[in-house]
Amino acid sequence: MRKFLIYSVLSISLLACKKNDEKVAETEAKEDSIQVEPTKSEADVAELTELSPEKISEVLKSNHSDTLYVTNFFATWCGPCMQEIPHFRKKMDELTNQPVKFTFVSLDNKTDWATKVSDFADEYDIRKNVILLDGMLLKQEFFAQNFQSWNGEAIPFTLIRKGDKSDETVGSMTEEMLNQKIDKLLADNSSAKAIDNKEKAMIASPKKSLK
């Protein structure tokens, strides 16, 4: 009798498992029939700009006297980096018609370029401002040659420069901090330009003769 009961329980269990497997198979078949949106591909990465450390150094040395350069080194896996990005995006909108160039250098793993970095660029509408940099290629000389306070051990890092003036920030910035740094360099630029124009005007205008 006990054997019969055991066999009965096993039979019921096996029957239940079989029905469950059939339901799972049916569900999977339905899911397979649903059209799934394609994931990001190499084509998405191709729209982003990948530069070598040497080319990044050239970008950092770009110097048009009328342009303020804001270069931010980040990674999508870096919480503090993502926390400050909206502040940069907002400032970009405020300075749309001014000579300010924002560049975001991604230090993400290459395996994340087509997915996380590409999605990030689209989310903030900064695809044209994002540069891909393979961090595995960076050497200590890169940091020594381009920065005064950053040795590459922490991100985010932001370099803001205008002419011969620059500001380096290691770590995340609040919206107020970012505004102050950018506005200060823009104000210094305006003051310098006003003085320069005044001196040129004084040189150009003839002196009045004394009677």
PDB file of N, CA and C in Angstrom, residues 50-100:
ATOM      1  N   GLU A  50      36.419  57.938 -31.470  1.00  0.00           N
ATOM      2  CA  GLU A  50      37.443  57.284 -30.662  1.00  0.00           C
ATOM      3  C   GLU A  50      38.793  57.924 -30.965  1.00  0.00           C
ATOM      4  N   LEU A  51      39.497  58.335 -29.913  1.00  0.00           N
ATOM      5  CA  LEU A  51      40.802  58.965 -30.081  1.00  0.00           C
ATOM      6  C   LEU A  51      41.856  58.260 -29.236  1.00  0.00           C
ATOM      7  N   SER A  52      43.079  58.296 -29.702  1.00  0.00           N
ATOM      8  CA  SER A  52      44.202  57.746 -28.957  1.00  0.00           C
ATOM      9  C   SER A  52      44.626  58.754 -27.893  1.00  0.00           C
ATOM     10  N   PRO A  53      45.402  58.349 -26.905  1.00  0.00           N
ATOM     11  CA  PRO A  53      45.892  59.296 -25.900  1.00  0.00           C
ATOM     12  C   PRO A  53      46.634  60.480 -26.532  1.00  0.00           C
ATOM     13  N   GLU A  54      47.379  60.208 -27.610  1.00  0.00           N
ATOM     14  CA  GLU A  54      48.108  61.282 -28.283  1.00  0.00           C
ATOM     15  C   GLU A  54      47.154  62.310 -28.886  1.00  0.00           C
ATOM     16  N   LYS A  55      46.074  61.826 -29.488  1.00  0.00           N
ATOM     17  CA  LYS A  55      45.089  62.735 -30.076  1.00  0.00           C
ATOM     18  C   LYS A  55      44.330  63.502 -28.996  1.00  0.00           C
ATOM     19  N   ILE A  56      44.075  62.838 -27.865  1.00  0.00           N
ATOM     20  CA  ILE A  56      43.416  63.521 -26.752  1.00  0.00           C
ATOM     21  C   ILE A  56      44.293  64.676 -26.275  1.00  0.00           C
ATOM     22  N   SER A  57      45.590  64.459 -26.224  1.00  0.00           N
ATOM     23  CA  SER A  57      46.520  65.519 -25.813  1.00  0.00           C
ATOM     24  C   SER A  57      46.432  66.708 -26.761  1.00  0.00           C
ATOM     25  N   GLU A  58      46.276  66.433 -28.046  1.00  0.00           N
ATOM     26  CA  GLU A  58      46.134  67.514 -29.025  1.00  0.00           C
ATOM     27  C   GLU A  58      44.842  68.287 -28.791  1.00  0.00           C
ATOM     28  N   VAL A  59      43.778  67.559 -28.477  1.00  0.00           N
ATOM     29  CA  VAL A  59      42.496  68.209 -28.187  1.00  0.00           C
ATOM     30  C   VAL A  59      42.635  69.117 -26.971  1.00  0.00           C
ATOM     31  N   LEU A  60      43.332  68.630 -25.956  1.00  0.00           N
ATOM     32  CA  LEU A  60      43.506  69.399 -24.731  1.00  0.00           C
ATOM     33  C   LEU A  60      44.350  70.655 -24.955  1.00  0.00           C
ATOM     34  N   LYS A  61      45.167  70.636 -25.987  1.00  0.00           N
ATOM     35  CA  LYS A  61      46.032  71.782 -26.274  1.00  0.00           C
ATOM     36  C   LYS A  61      45.402  72.752 -27.275  1.00  0.00           C
ATOM     37  N   SER A  62      44.204  72.413 -27.771  1.00  0.00           N
ATOM     38  CA  SER A  62      43.514  73.318 -28.693  1.00  0.00           C
ATOM     39  C   SER A  62      43.338  74.670 -28.020  1.00  0.00           C
ATOM     40  N   ASN A  63      43.619  75.729 -28.750  1.00  0.00           N
ATOM     41  CA  ASN A  63      43.593  77.032 -28.098  1.00  0.00           C
ATOM     42  C   ASN A  63      43.166  78.132 -29.065  1.00  0.00           C
ATOM     43  N   HIS A  64      41.870  78.364 -29.119  1.00  0.00           N
ATOM     44  CA  HIS A  64      41.338  79.512 -29.838  1.00  0.00           C
ATOM     45  C   HIS A  64      41.045  80.571 -28.781  1.00  0.00           C
ATOM     46  N   SER A  65      41.599  81.734 -28.959  1.00  0.00           N
ATOM     47  CA  SER A  65      41.553  82.761 -27.910  1.00  0.00           C
ATOM     48  C   SER A  65      40.144  83.129 -27.475  1.00  0.00           C
ATOM     49  N   ASP A  66      39.171  82.958 -28.350  1.00  0.00           N
ATOM     50  CA  ASP A  66      37.801  83.347 -28.006  1.00  0.00           C
ATOM     51  C   ASP A  66      36.982  82.195 -27.431  1.00  0.00           C
ATOM     52  N   THR A  67      37.585  81.030 -27.254  1.00  0.00           N
ATOM     53  CA  THR A  67      36.825  79.842 -26.839  1.00  0.00           C
ATOM     54  C   THR A  67      37.179  79.385 -25.428  1.00  0.00           C
ATOM     55  N   LEU A  68      36.143  79.052 -24.665  1.00  0.00           N
ATOM     56  CA  LEU A  68      36.322  78.445 -23.342  1.00  0.00           C
ATOM     57  C   LEU A  68      36.125  76.938 -23.519  1.00  0.00           C
ATOM     58  N   TYR A  69      37.106  76.152 -23.081  1.00  0.00           N
ATOM     59  CA  TYR A  69      37.053  74.703 -23.250  1.00  0.00           C
ATOM     60  C   TYR A  69      36.719  74.036 -21.911  1.00  0.00           C
ATOM     61  N   VAL A  70      35.696  73.181 -21.936  1.00  0.00           N
ATOM     62  CA  VAL A  70      35.304  72.412 -20.753  1.00  0.00           C
ATOM     63  C   VAL A  70      35.418  70.939 -21.109  1.00  0.00           C
ATOM     64  N   THR A  71      36.400  70.248 -20.517  1.00  0.00           N
ATOM     65  CA  THR A  71      36.641  68.836 -20.826  1.00  0.00           C
ATOM     66  C   THR A  71      36.435  67.992 -19.575  1.00  0.00           C
ATOM     67  N   ASN A  72      35.496  67.054 -19.661  1.00  0.00           N
ATOM     68  CA  ASN A  72      35.135  66.218 -18.524  1.00  0.00           C
ATOM     69  C   ASN A  72      35.470  64.759 -18.804  1.00  0.00           C
ATOM     70  N   PHE A  73      36.271  64.137 -17.928  1.00  0.00           N
ATOM     71  CA  PHE A  73      36.605  62.720 -18.035  1.00  0.00           C
ATOM     72  C   PHE A  73      35.656  61.945 -17.108  1.00  0.00           C
ATOM     73  N   PHE A  74      34.967  60.950 -17.659  1.00  0.00           N
ATOM     74  CA  PHE A  74      33.922  60.254 -16.903  1.00  0.00           C
ATOM     75  C   PHE A  74      33.859  58.789 -17.292  1.00  0.00           C
ATOM     76  N   ALA A  75      32.973  58.053 -16.603  1.00  0.00           N
ATOM     77  CA  ALA A  75      32.623  56.680 -16.984  1.00  0.00           C
ATOM     78  C   ALA A  75      31.184  56.466 -16.537  1.00  0.00           C
ATOM     79  N   THR A  76      30.429  55.691 -17.306  1.00  0.00           N
ATOM     80  CA  THR A  76      29.016  55.486 -16.966  1.00  0.00           C
ATOM     81  C   THR A  76      28.839  54.682 -15.688  1.00  0.00           C
ATOM     82  N   TRP A  77      29.884  53.908 -15.301  1.00  0.00           N
ATOM     83  CA  TRP A  77      29.785  53.119 -14.073  1.00  0.00           C
ATOM     84  C   TRP A  77      30.139  53.955 -12.835  1.00  0.00           C
ATOM     85  N   CYS A  78      30.562  55.191 -13.038  1.00  0.00           N
ATOM     86  CA  CYS A  78      30.977  56.076 -11.947  1.00  0.00           C
ATOM     87  C   CYS A  78      29.798  56.906 -11.458  1.00  0.00           C
ATOM     88  N   GLY A  79      29.319  56.610 -10.245  1.00  0.00           N
ATOM     89  CA  GLY A  79      28.170  57.317  -9.684  1.00  0.00           C
ATOM     90  C   GLY A  79      28.349  58.820  -9.619  1.00  0.00           C
ATOM     91  N   PRO A  80      29.451  59.333  -9.036  1.00  0.00           N
ATOM     92  CA  PRO A  80      29.670  60.783  -8.970  1.00  0.00           C
ATOM     93  C   PRO A  80      29.719  61.429 -10.351  1.00  0.00           C
ATOM     94  N   CYS A  81      30.219  60.694 -11.338  1.00  0.00           N
ATOM     95  CA  CYS A  81      30.258  61.226 -12.710  1.00  0.00           C
ATOM     96  C   CYS A  81      28.843  61.473 -13.217  1.00  0.00           C
ATOM     97  N   MET A  82      27.997  60.473 -13.071  1.00  0.00           N
ATOM     98  CA  MET A  82      26.630  60.583 -13.552  1.00  0.00           C
ATOM     99  C   MET A  82      25.830  61.620 -12.767  1.00  0.00           C
ATOM    100  N   GLN A  83      26.218  61.844 -11.521  1.00  0.00           N
ATOM    101  CA  GLN A  83      25.513  62.805 -10.679  1.00  0.00           C
ATOM    102  C   GLN A  83      25.711  64.241 -11.170  1.00  0.00           C
ATOM    103  N   GLU A  84      26.896  64.528 -11.736  1.00  0.00           N
ATOM    104  CA  GLU A  84      27.173  65.902 -12.150  1.00  0.00           C
ATOM    105  C   GLU A  84      26.856  66.174 -13.619  1.00  0.00           C
ATOM    106  N   ILE A  85      26.655  65.135 -14.429  1.00  0.00           N
ATOM    107  CA  ILE A  85      26.403  65.330 -15.851  1.00  0.00           C
ATOM    108  C   ILE A  85      25.208  66.248 -16.137  1.00  0.00           C
ATOM    109  N   PRO A  86      24.087  66.123 -15.423  1.00  0.00           N
ATOM    110  CA  PRO A  86      22.959  67.036 -15.688  1.00  0.00           C
ATOM    111  C   PRO A  86      23.334  68.507 -15.524  1.00  0.00           C
ATOM    112  N   HIS A  87      24.282  68.813 -14.629  1.00  0.00           N
ATOM    113  CA  HIS A  87      24.720  70.200 -14.454  1.00  0.00           C
ATOM    114  C   HIS A  87      25.443  70.690 -15.711  1.00  0.00           C
ATOM    115  N   PHE A  88      26.255  69.820 -16.292  1.00  0.00           N
ATOM    116  CA  PHE A  88      26.951  70.173 -17.533  1.00  0.00           C
ATOM    117  C   PHE A  88      25.945  70.377 -18.672  1.00  0.00           C
ATOM    118  N   ARG A  89      24.970  69.479 -18.746  1.00  0.00           N
ATOM    119  CA  ARG A  89      23.966  69.568 -19.802  1.00  0.00           C
ATOM    120  C   ARG A  89      23.191  70.883 -19.705  1.00  0.00           C
ATOM    121  N   LYS A  90      22.835  71.271 -18.484  1.00  0.00           N
ATOM    122  CA  LYS A  90      22.101  72.514 -18.267  1.00  0.00           C
ATOM    123  C   LYS A  90      22.948  73.724 -18.657  1.00  0.00           C
ATOM    124  N   LYS A  91      24.237  73.688 -18.296  1.00  0.00           N
ATOM    125  CA  LYS A  91      25.133  74.801 -18.622  1.00  0.00           C
ATOM    126  C   LYS A  91      25.352  74.888 -20.126  1.00  0.00           C
ATOM    127  N   MET A  92      25.407  73.760 -20.787  1.00  0.00           N
ATOM    128  CA  MET A  92      25.540  73.749 -22.239  1.00  0.00           C
ATOM    129  C   MET A  92      24.379  74.486 -22.888  1.00  0.00           C
ATOM    130  N   ASP A  93      23.180  74.241 -22.393  1.00  0.00           N
ATOM    131  CA  ASP A  93      21.995  74.907 -22.939  1.00  0.00           C
ATOM    132  C   ASP A  93      22.046  76.414 -22.698  1.00  0.00           C
ATOM    133  N   GLU A  94      22.540  76.800 -21.535  1.00  0.00           N
ATOM    134  CA  GLU A  94      22.622  78.229 -21.208  1.00  0.00           C
ATOM    135  C   GLU A  94      23.617  78.967 -22.100  1.00  0.00           C
ATOM    136  N   LEU A  95      24.672  78.270 -22.503  1.00  0.00           N
ATOM    137  CA  LEU A  95      25.750  78.908 -23.258  1.00  0.00           C
ATOM    138  C   LEU A  95      25.742  78.524 -24.737  1.00  0.00           C
ATOM    139  N   THR A  96      24.576  78.158 -25.243  1.00  0.00           N
ATOM    140  CA  THR A  96      24.463  77.677 -26.622  1.00  0.00           C
ATOM    141  C   THR A  96      25.078  78.625 -27.638  1.00  0.00           C
ATOM    142  N   ASN A  97      24.852  79.915 -27.499  1.00  0.00           N
ATOM    143  CA  ASN A  97      25.318  80.886 -28.492  1.00  0.00           C
ATOM    144  C   ASN A  97      26.636  81.558 -28.112  1.00  0.00           C
ATOM    145  N   GLN A  98      27.338  80.988 -27.155  1.00  0.00           N
ATOM    146  CA  GLN A  98      28.607  81.556 -26.733  1.00  0.00           C
ATOM    147  C   GLN A  98      29.766  80.640 -27.120  1.00  0.00           C
ATOM    148  N   PRO A  99      30.976  81.197 -27.237  1.00  0.00           N
ATOM    149  CA  PRO A  99      32.136  80.392 -27.650  1.00  0.00           C
ATOM    150  C   PRO A  99      32.637  79.476 -26.539  1.00  0.00           C
ATOM    151  N   VAL A 100      31.849  78.447 -26.225  1.00  0.00           N
ATOM    152  CA  VAL A 100      32.209  77.478 -25.185  1.00  0.00           C
ATOM    153  C   VAL A 100      32.093  76.082 -25.794  1.00  0.00           C
TER     154      VAL A 100
END
